[in-house]
Short mmCIF file of C-alpha atoms in Angstrom, two decimals:
data_model
loop_
_atom_site.label_atom_id
_atom_site.label_comp_id
_atom_site.label_asym_id
_atom_site.label_seq_id
_atom_site.Cartn_x
_atom_site.Cartn_y
_atom_site.Cartn_z
CA MET A 1 7.72 2.15 -40.26
CA LYS A 2 10.39 4.75 -39.58
CA ASN A 3 8.03 7.66 -40.29
CA THR A 4 5.34 6.21 -38.04
CA PHE A 5 7.86 5.71 -35.08
CA SER A 6 9.13 9.33 -35.60
CA VAL A 7 5.56 10.74 -35.46
CA SER A 8 4.81 8.74 -32.39
CA LEU A 9 8.05 9.83 -30.73
CA ILE A 10 7.30 13.59 -31.53
CA ALA A 11 3.76 13.12 -30.15
CA SER A 12 5.06 11.47 -27.00
CA LEU A 13 7.54 14.41 -26.52
CA ILE A 14 4.80 17.01 -26.75
CA ALA A 15 2.63 14.99 -24.43
CA PHE A 16 5.39 14.66 -21.97
CA SER A 17 6.23 18.27 -21.97
CA ALA A 18 2.62 19.18 -21.08
CA PHE A 19 2.50 16.39 -18.57
CA GLY A 20 5.56 17.42 -16.77
CA GLN A 21 4.26 20.93 -16.11
CA LYS A 22 0.81 19.51 -14.88
CA ASN A 23 2.39 16.89 -12.74
CA SER A 24 4.46 19.37 -10.62
CA THR A 25 1.35 20.53 -8.90
CA LYS A 26 -0.66 17.28 -8.92
CA PRO A 27 -2.76 17.23 -5.72
CA LEU A 28 -3.20 14.54 -3.09
CA THR A 29 -6.59 12.73 -3.03
CA PRO A 30 -8.27 13.09 0.27
CA ALA A 31 -7.95 10.52 3.05
CA ARG A 32 -10.57 7.92 3.25
CA GLY A 33 -11.88 5.24 5.69
CA HIS A 34 -10.05 4.88 9.02
CA TYR A 35 -7.29 7.27 7.92
CA ARG A 36 -9.92 10.06 7.65
CA GLN A 37 -12.04 9.08 10.74
CA LEU A 38 -8.97 8.88 13.07
CA GLN A 39 -7.89 12.38 12.05
CA THR A 40 -10.73 13.84 14.08
CA TYR A 41 -8.88 13.13 17.33
CA SER A 42 -6.41 15.53 18.99
CA THR A 43 -2.70 15.11 18.43
CA LYS A 44 -1.85 17.24 21.46
CA SER A 45 -0.01 15.99 24.56
CA GLN A 46 -1.78 14.66 27.56
CA ASP A 47 1.17 13.39 29.52
CA ALA A 48 4.60 15.21 29.27
CA GLU A 49 6.46 12.27 30.70
CA LEU A 50 5.17 9.77 28.14
CA ASP A 51 5.82 12.20 25.35
CA LYS A 52 9.53 12.27 26.34
CA GLN A 53 9.98 8.71 24.97
CA LYS A 54 11.69 8.80 21.55
CA PHE A 55 13.38 6.09 19.51
CA GLU A 56 17.07 6.44 19.95
CA THR A 57 19.29 5.87 16.89
CA ASP A 58 23.12 5.71 17.25
CA ALA A 59 25.33 8.13 15.41
CA ALA A 60 26.96 5.40 13.31
CA THR A 61 23.64 4.29 11.97
CA ILE A 62 22.53 7.83 11.20
CA GLU A 63 25.75 8.44 9.32
CA ARG A 64 25.49 5.23 7.35
CA ARG A 65 21.81 5.92 6.36
CA MET A 66 22.66 9.57 5.37
CA SER A 67 25.84 8.76 3.39
CA LEU A 68 23.79 7.87 0.22
CA LYS A 69 22.80 11.20 -1.04
CA PRO A 70 19.96 12.03 -3.59
CA GLN A 71 20.73 11.61 -7.29
CA TYR A 72 17.87 13.70 -8.60
CA LEU A 73 16.70 16.15 -5.69
CA THR A 74 20.04 17.42 -4.85
CA GLY A 75 18.78 20.87 -4.09
CA VAL A 76 15.77 19.76 -2.05
CA THR A 77 15.67 19.74 1.84
CA LEU A 78 13.28 18.57 4.42
CA LYS A 79 11.80 22.00 4.53
CA ASP A 80 10.37 21.43 1.05
CA PHE A 81 8.19 18.70 2.40
CA GLN A 82 5.14 19.38 4.54
CA ILE A 83 3.80 16.30 6.37
CA PRO A 84 1.87 16.58 9.57
CA GLU A 85 3.67 16.85 12.90
CA VAL A 86 3.91 13.47 14.58
CA PRO A 87 1.12 12.96 17.18
CA ALA A 88 2.30 13.08 20.72
CA ASN A 89 2.64 9.68 22.40
CA SER A 90 -0.04 10.56 24.97
CA SER A 91 -2.50 12.17 22.53
CA GLU A 92 -6.02 11.24 21.81
CA LEU A 93 -5.08 10.31 18.35
CA THR A 94 -2.28 7.93 19.32
CA ARG A 95 -4.61 6.24 21.76
CA ALA A 96 -7.37 5.94 19.22
CA GLU A 97 -4.89 4.46 16.63
CA ILE A 98 -3.59 1.92 19.11
CA ASN A 99 -7.21 0.90 19.86
CA TYR A 100 -7.69 0.54 16.11
CA LEU A 101 -4.58 -1.73 15.91
CA LEU A 102 -5.93 -3.77 18.77
CA GLU A 103 -9.15 -4.37 17.06
CA LEU A 104 -7.30 -5.07 13.87
CA GLN A 105 -5.13 -7.65 15.73
CA LYS A 106 -8.36 -9.52 16.78
CA GLN A 107 -9.53 -9.82 13.23
CA ARG A 108 -6.29 -10.72 11.43
CA THR A 109 -6.52 -14.03 9.81
CA PRO A 110 -3.68 -16.46 8.99
CA GLU A 111 -3.77 -15.26 5.29
CA ASP A 112 -3.64 -11.60 6.52
CA ILE A 113 -0.47 -12.59 8.46
CA ARG A 114 1.12 -14.49 5.73
CA SER A 115 0.61 -11.89 3.08
CA SER A 116 1.70 -9.09 5.50
CA LEU A 117 4.93 -10.76 6.42
CA TYR A 118 5.59 -11.42 2.81
CA MET A 119 5.17 -7.74 1.99
CA ALA A 120 7.52 -6.85 4.84
CA ASN A 121 10.33 -8.37 2.71
CA ILE A 122 9.43 -6.14 -0.28
CA TRP A 123 12.25 -3.48 -0.33
CA TYR A 124 15.30 -2.42 -2.23
CA SER A 125 18.91 -2.46 -1.12
CA LEU A 126 20.77 0.74 -2.05
CA ARG A 127 24.00 -1.00 -1.88
CA VAL A 128 23.19 -4.15 -4.06
CA THR A 129 25.35 -4.67 -7.17
CA PRO A 130 24.87 -6.82 -10.21
CA ALA A 131 27.40 -9.26 -8.92
CA ASP A 132 25.39 -10.02 -5.68
CA SER A 133 23.21 -13.13 -5.64
CA THR A 134 20.40 -10.92 -4.22
CA TYR A 135 20.53 -8.53 -7.19
CA ARG A 136 17.57 -10.07 -9.34
CA GLY A 137 15.42 -10.39 -6.34
CA PHE A 138 15.79 -6.81 -5.32
CA ARG A 139 15.33 -5.43 -8.88
CA LYS A 140 12.11 -7.57 -9.03
CA ASN A 141 10.80 -5.91 -5.85
CA LEU A 142 10.80 -2.56 -7.75
CA PHE A 143 7.97 -4.08 -9.67
CA HIS A 144 5.90 -5.31 -6.71
CA ILE A 145 3.50 -2.41 -7.05
CA GLY A 146 1.52 -3.16 -10.28
CA ARG A 147 2.83 -6.75 -10.52
CA SER A 148 -0.51 -7.99 -12.00
CA ILE A 149 -0.67 -5.65 -14.97
CA GLY A 150 1.27 -7.87 -17.32
CA THR A 151 3.96 -10.52 -17.82
CA TRP A 152 6.15 -7.84 -19.40
CA PHE A 153 6.17 -5.83 -16.13
CA ASN A 154 9.51 -6.88 -14.86
CA PRO A 155 13.08 -5.74 -14.60
CA ASP A 156 14.39 -7.94 -17.40
CA ASP A 157 11.90 -6.58 -20.04
CA LEU A 158 11.99 -3.00 -18.59
CA PRO A 159 15.63 -2.43 -17.55
CA LEU A 160 15.50 1.33 -18.02
CA THR A 161 12.45 1.42 -15.78
CA ALA A 162 14.25 -0.65 -13.13
CA ASP A 163 17.29 1.74 -13.33
CA LEU A 164 15.08 4.73 -12.86
CA MET A 165 13.10 3.22 -9.98
CA ALA A 166 16.31 2.28 -8.16
CA LYS A 167 17.59 5.91 -8.42
CA VAL A 168 14.22 7.05 -7.23
CA TRP A 169 14.31 4.67 -4.25
CA ARG A 170 17.69 6.20 -3.29
CA ASP A 171 16.45 9.78 -3.26
CA ALA A 172 13.32 8.68 -1.40
CA SER A 173 15.29 6.76 1.27
CA PHE A 174 17.51 9.72 2.05
CA PHE A 175 14.30 11.88 2.91
CA ILE A 176 12.36 9.12 4.58
CA TRP A 177 15.35 8.26 7.02
CA SER A 178 15.82 12.05 7.54
CA LEU A 179 12.15 12.24 8.69
CA LYS A 180 12.39 9.13 10.74
CA PHE A 181 15.48 10.47 12.66
CA LYS A 182 13.77 13.96 12.99
CA TYR A 183 10.54 12.70 14.59
CA ALA A 184 11.98 9.51 16.42
CA ARG A 185 8.48 8.15 16.92
CA ILE A 186 8.34 5.02 19.07
CA ARG A 187 6.36 2.07 17.94
CA PRO A 188 2.75 1.29 19.15
CA TYR A 189 3.85 -1.83 20.98
CA VAL A 190 6.27 0.29 23.03
CA ILE A 191 3.33 2.31 24.32
CA ASP A 192 0.83 -0.56 24.74
CA LYS A 193 2.21 -4.06 25.38
CA ASN A 194 -1.12 -5.55 24.16
CA VAL A 195 -0.08 -4.72 20.67
CA LYS A 196 1.58 -8.02 19.48
CA ASN A 197 3.88 -7.04 16.69
CA LEU A 198 4.80 -9.72 14.24
CA GLU A 199 7.92 -8.12 13.06
CA ASP A 200 10.92 -6.78 15.00
CA THR A 201 12.10 -3.30 13.98
CA ASP A 202 15.13 -1.40 15.15
CA TRP A 203 14.16 2.13 13.55
CA ALA A 204 11.68 4.85 14.19
CA ALA A 205 8.07 4.50 13.03
CA TYR A 206 7.23 7.90 11.49
CA PRO A 207 6.74 7.82 8.44
CA SER A 208 6.54 4.31 7.10
CA GLY A 209 9.25 3.53 4.70
CA HIS A 210 7.35 0.55 3.05
CA ALA A 211 4.23 2.73 2.63
CA ALA A 212 6.23 5.74 1.32
CA ASN A 213 8.23 3.84 -1.28
CA SER A 214 5.04 2.01 -2.40
CA TYR A 215 3.04 5.13 -2.97
CA ILE A 216 6.05 6.75 -4.78
CA ASN A 217 6.14 3.77 -7.11
CA ALA A 218 2.32 3.83 -7.57
CA TYR A 219 2.31 7.42 -8.54
CA LEU A 220 5.14 7.03 -10.96
CA TYR A 221 3.62 4.00 -12.53
CA GLN A 222 0.36 5.71 -12.78
CA GLU A 223 1.93 8.28 -15.20
CA LEU A 224 3.13 5.48 -17.30
CA ALA A 225 -0.05 3.51 -17.45
CA PRO A 226 -2.95 5.54 -16.18
CA GLU A 227 -5.37 2.98 -17.05
CA PHE A 228 -4.09 0.94 -14.17
CA THR A 229 -4.13 3.68 -11.63
CA ASP A 230 -6.63 1.87 -9.49
CA ILE A 231 -4.38 -1.19 -9.34
CA PHE A 232 -1.23 0.75 -8.48
CA ILE A 233 -2.94 2.68 -5.68
CA LYS A 234 -4.55 -0.47 -4.32
CA ASP A 235 -1.20 -2.31 -4.14
CA ALA A 236 0.26 0.68 -2.37
CA TYR A 237 -2.63 0.84 0.05
CA ASP A 238 -2.35 -2.82 0.77
CA MET A 239 1.40 -2.44 1.49
CA ALA A 240 0.60 0.38 3.93
CA HIS A 241 -2.13 -1.45 5.64
CA SER A 242 0.01 -4.56 6.05
CA ARG A 243 2.30 -2.62 8.32
CA GLU A 244 -0.73 -1.93 10.57
CA ILE A 245 -1.92 -5.51 10.36
CA ILE A 246 1.33 -6.82 11.86
CA GLY A 247 1.37 -4.08 14.43
CA VAL A 248 4.44 -2.04 13.77
CA HIS A 249 2.91 1.15 12.37
CA TYR A 250 0.20 3.57 13.37
CA PRO A 251 -2.37 4.60 10.63
CA SER A 252 -0.90 8.05 10.85
CA ASP A 253 2.57 6.60 9.85
CA SER A 254 0.89 5.36 6.65
CA GLU A 255 -1.01 8.57 5.87
CA ALA A 256 2.13 10.65 6.45
CA SER A 257 3.84 8.38 4.02
CA ARG A 258 1.07 8.89 1.36
CA ILE A 259 1.33 12.66 1.89
CA PHE A 260 5.18 12.62 1.53
CA ALA A 261 5.09 10.40 -1.50
CA ARG A 262 2.70 12.78 -3.43
CA GLN A 263 4.95 15.78 -2.73
CA PHE A 264 8.15 13.75 -3.45
CA VAL A 265 6.95 12.66 -6.86
CA ASN A 266 5.75 16.21 -7.71
CA LYS A 267 9.36 17.38 -6.85
CA LEU A 268 10.73 14.76 -9.26
CA PHE A 269 8.86 16.17 -12.13
CA GLU A 270 10.26 19.61 -11.38
CA ASN A 271 13.80 18.16 -11.86
CA GLU A 272 15.19 18.34 -15.44
CA GLN A 273 17.35 15.27 -15.20
CA PHE A 274 14.58 13.17 -13.88
CA LYS A 275 12.33 14.30 -16.61
CA LYS A 276 14.90 13.29 -19.28
CA ASP A 277 15.30 9.87 -17.80
CA PHE A 278 11.57 9.40 -17.44
CA LEU A 279 11.18 10.18 -21.03
CA LYS A 280 13.44 7.29 -21.88
CA VAL A 281 11.46 5.15 -19.74
CA LYS A 282 8.21 6.29 -21.54
CA GLU A 283 9.81 5.27 -24.91
CA GLU A 284 10.83 2.00 -23.40
CA TRP A 285 7.14 1.35 -22.34
CA ALA A 286 6.02 2.34 -25.82
CA LEU A 287 8.05 -0.47 -27.24
CA LYS A 288 7.94 -3.11 -24.58
CA ALA A 289 4.88 -2.75 -22.44
CA LYS A 290 2.88 -5.37 -24.28
CA GLU A 291 2.38 -9.19 -24.23
CA LYS A 292 4.54 -11.08 -26.62
CA PHE A 293 3.05 -12.92 -29.67
CA GLN A 294 4.79 -15.63 -31.48
CA ARG A 295 3.36 -17.92 -34.18
#
């Protein structure tokens, strides 16, 4: 048994080494559906006055959000990520996106609303501690993407995975908030009062944090269980789309998040400490990613 495990571990180390090199340049899949179709519209300004409207964030909030620095990507800056410039408020694209949200609003069902509002509460608190009553719930949220792949897919059975994803969430949050503060995009319902948002937000729109974190999780879990790639990506897509259903994000917020997530995960796999921690997670999955059998 010991020899079998040793051979398996050596094989996984070799595979991981090759994988890490390949992953650092993994490409983004092309946009599809309404994300691709809406990209044909111009992002340029049509009304300078409307374009002056920005989401204003007070200095104390910015300082608090930026106080938790990355743990892996310590040498990375915003310049290392290339996401599209935010469309002007008065652009053809923004108008087309709002029209899309209005049509989506007409079609949303009670189940669409229920599931989208449920997903609005899927996030992770960076300041939660094991002593907090909310700790288990937040740890569980780290496994929302891919939740259907097995009963073992949970923070209790995969504690190293949960620890890694929590650290990744911290790194991602630093850059997501940096981008939100940089672009300060106002929400669609600010431009058009006919958009009936079902969630109140007090932060900028671009990019979507829910979408970005979901795609990041999907891309990481994809490397641990590639046979479930379609499920991980679909779960992330559903999370992104849920933000459009409830009227708080433009489709371009979602697409910018997907672009950022791919680049962010590629950066992680260029980081030596992350690769070491990820290898431990791979070993954890080799031992525990299976249904239990008892006679």
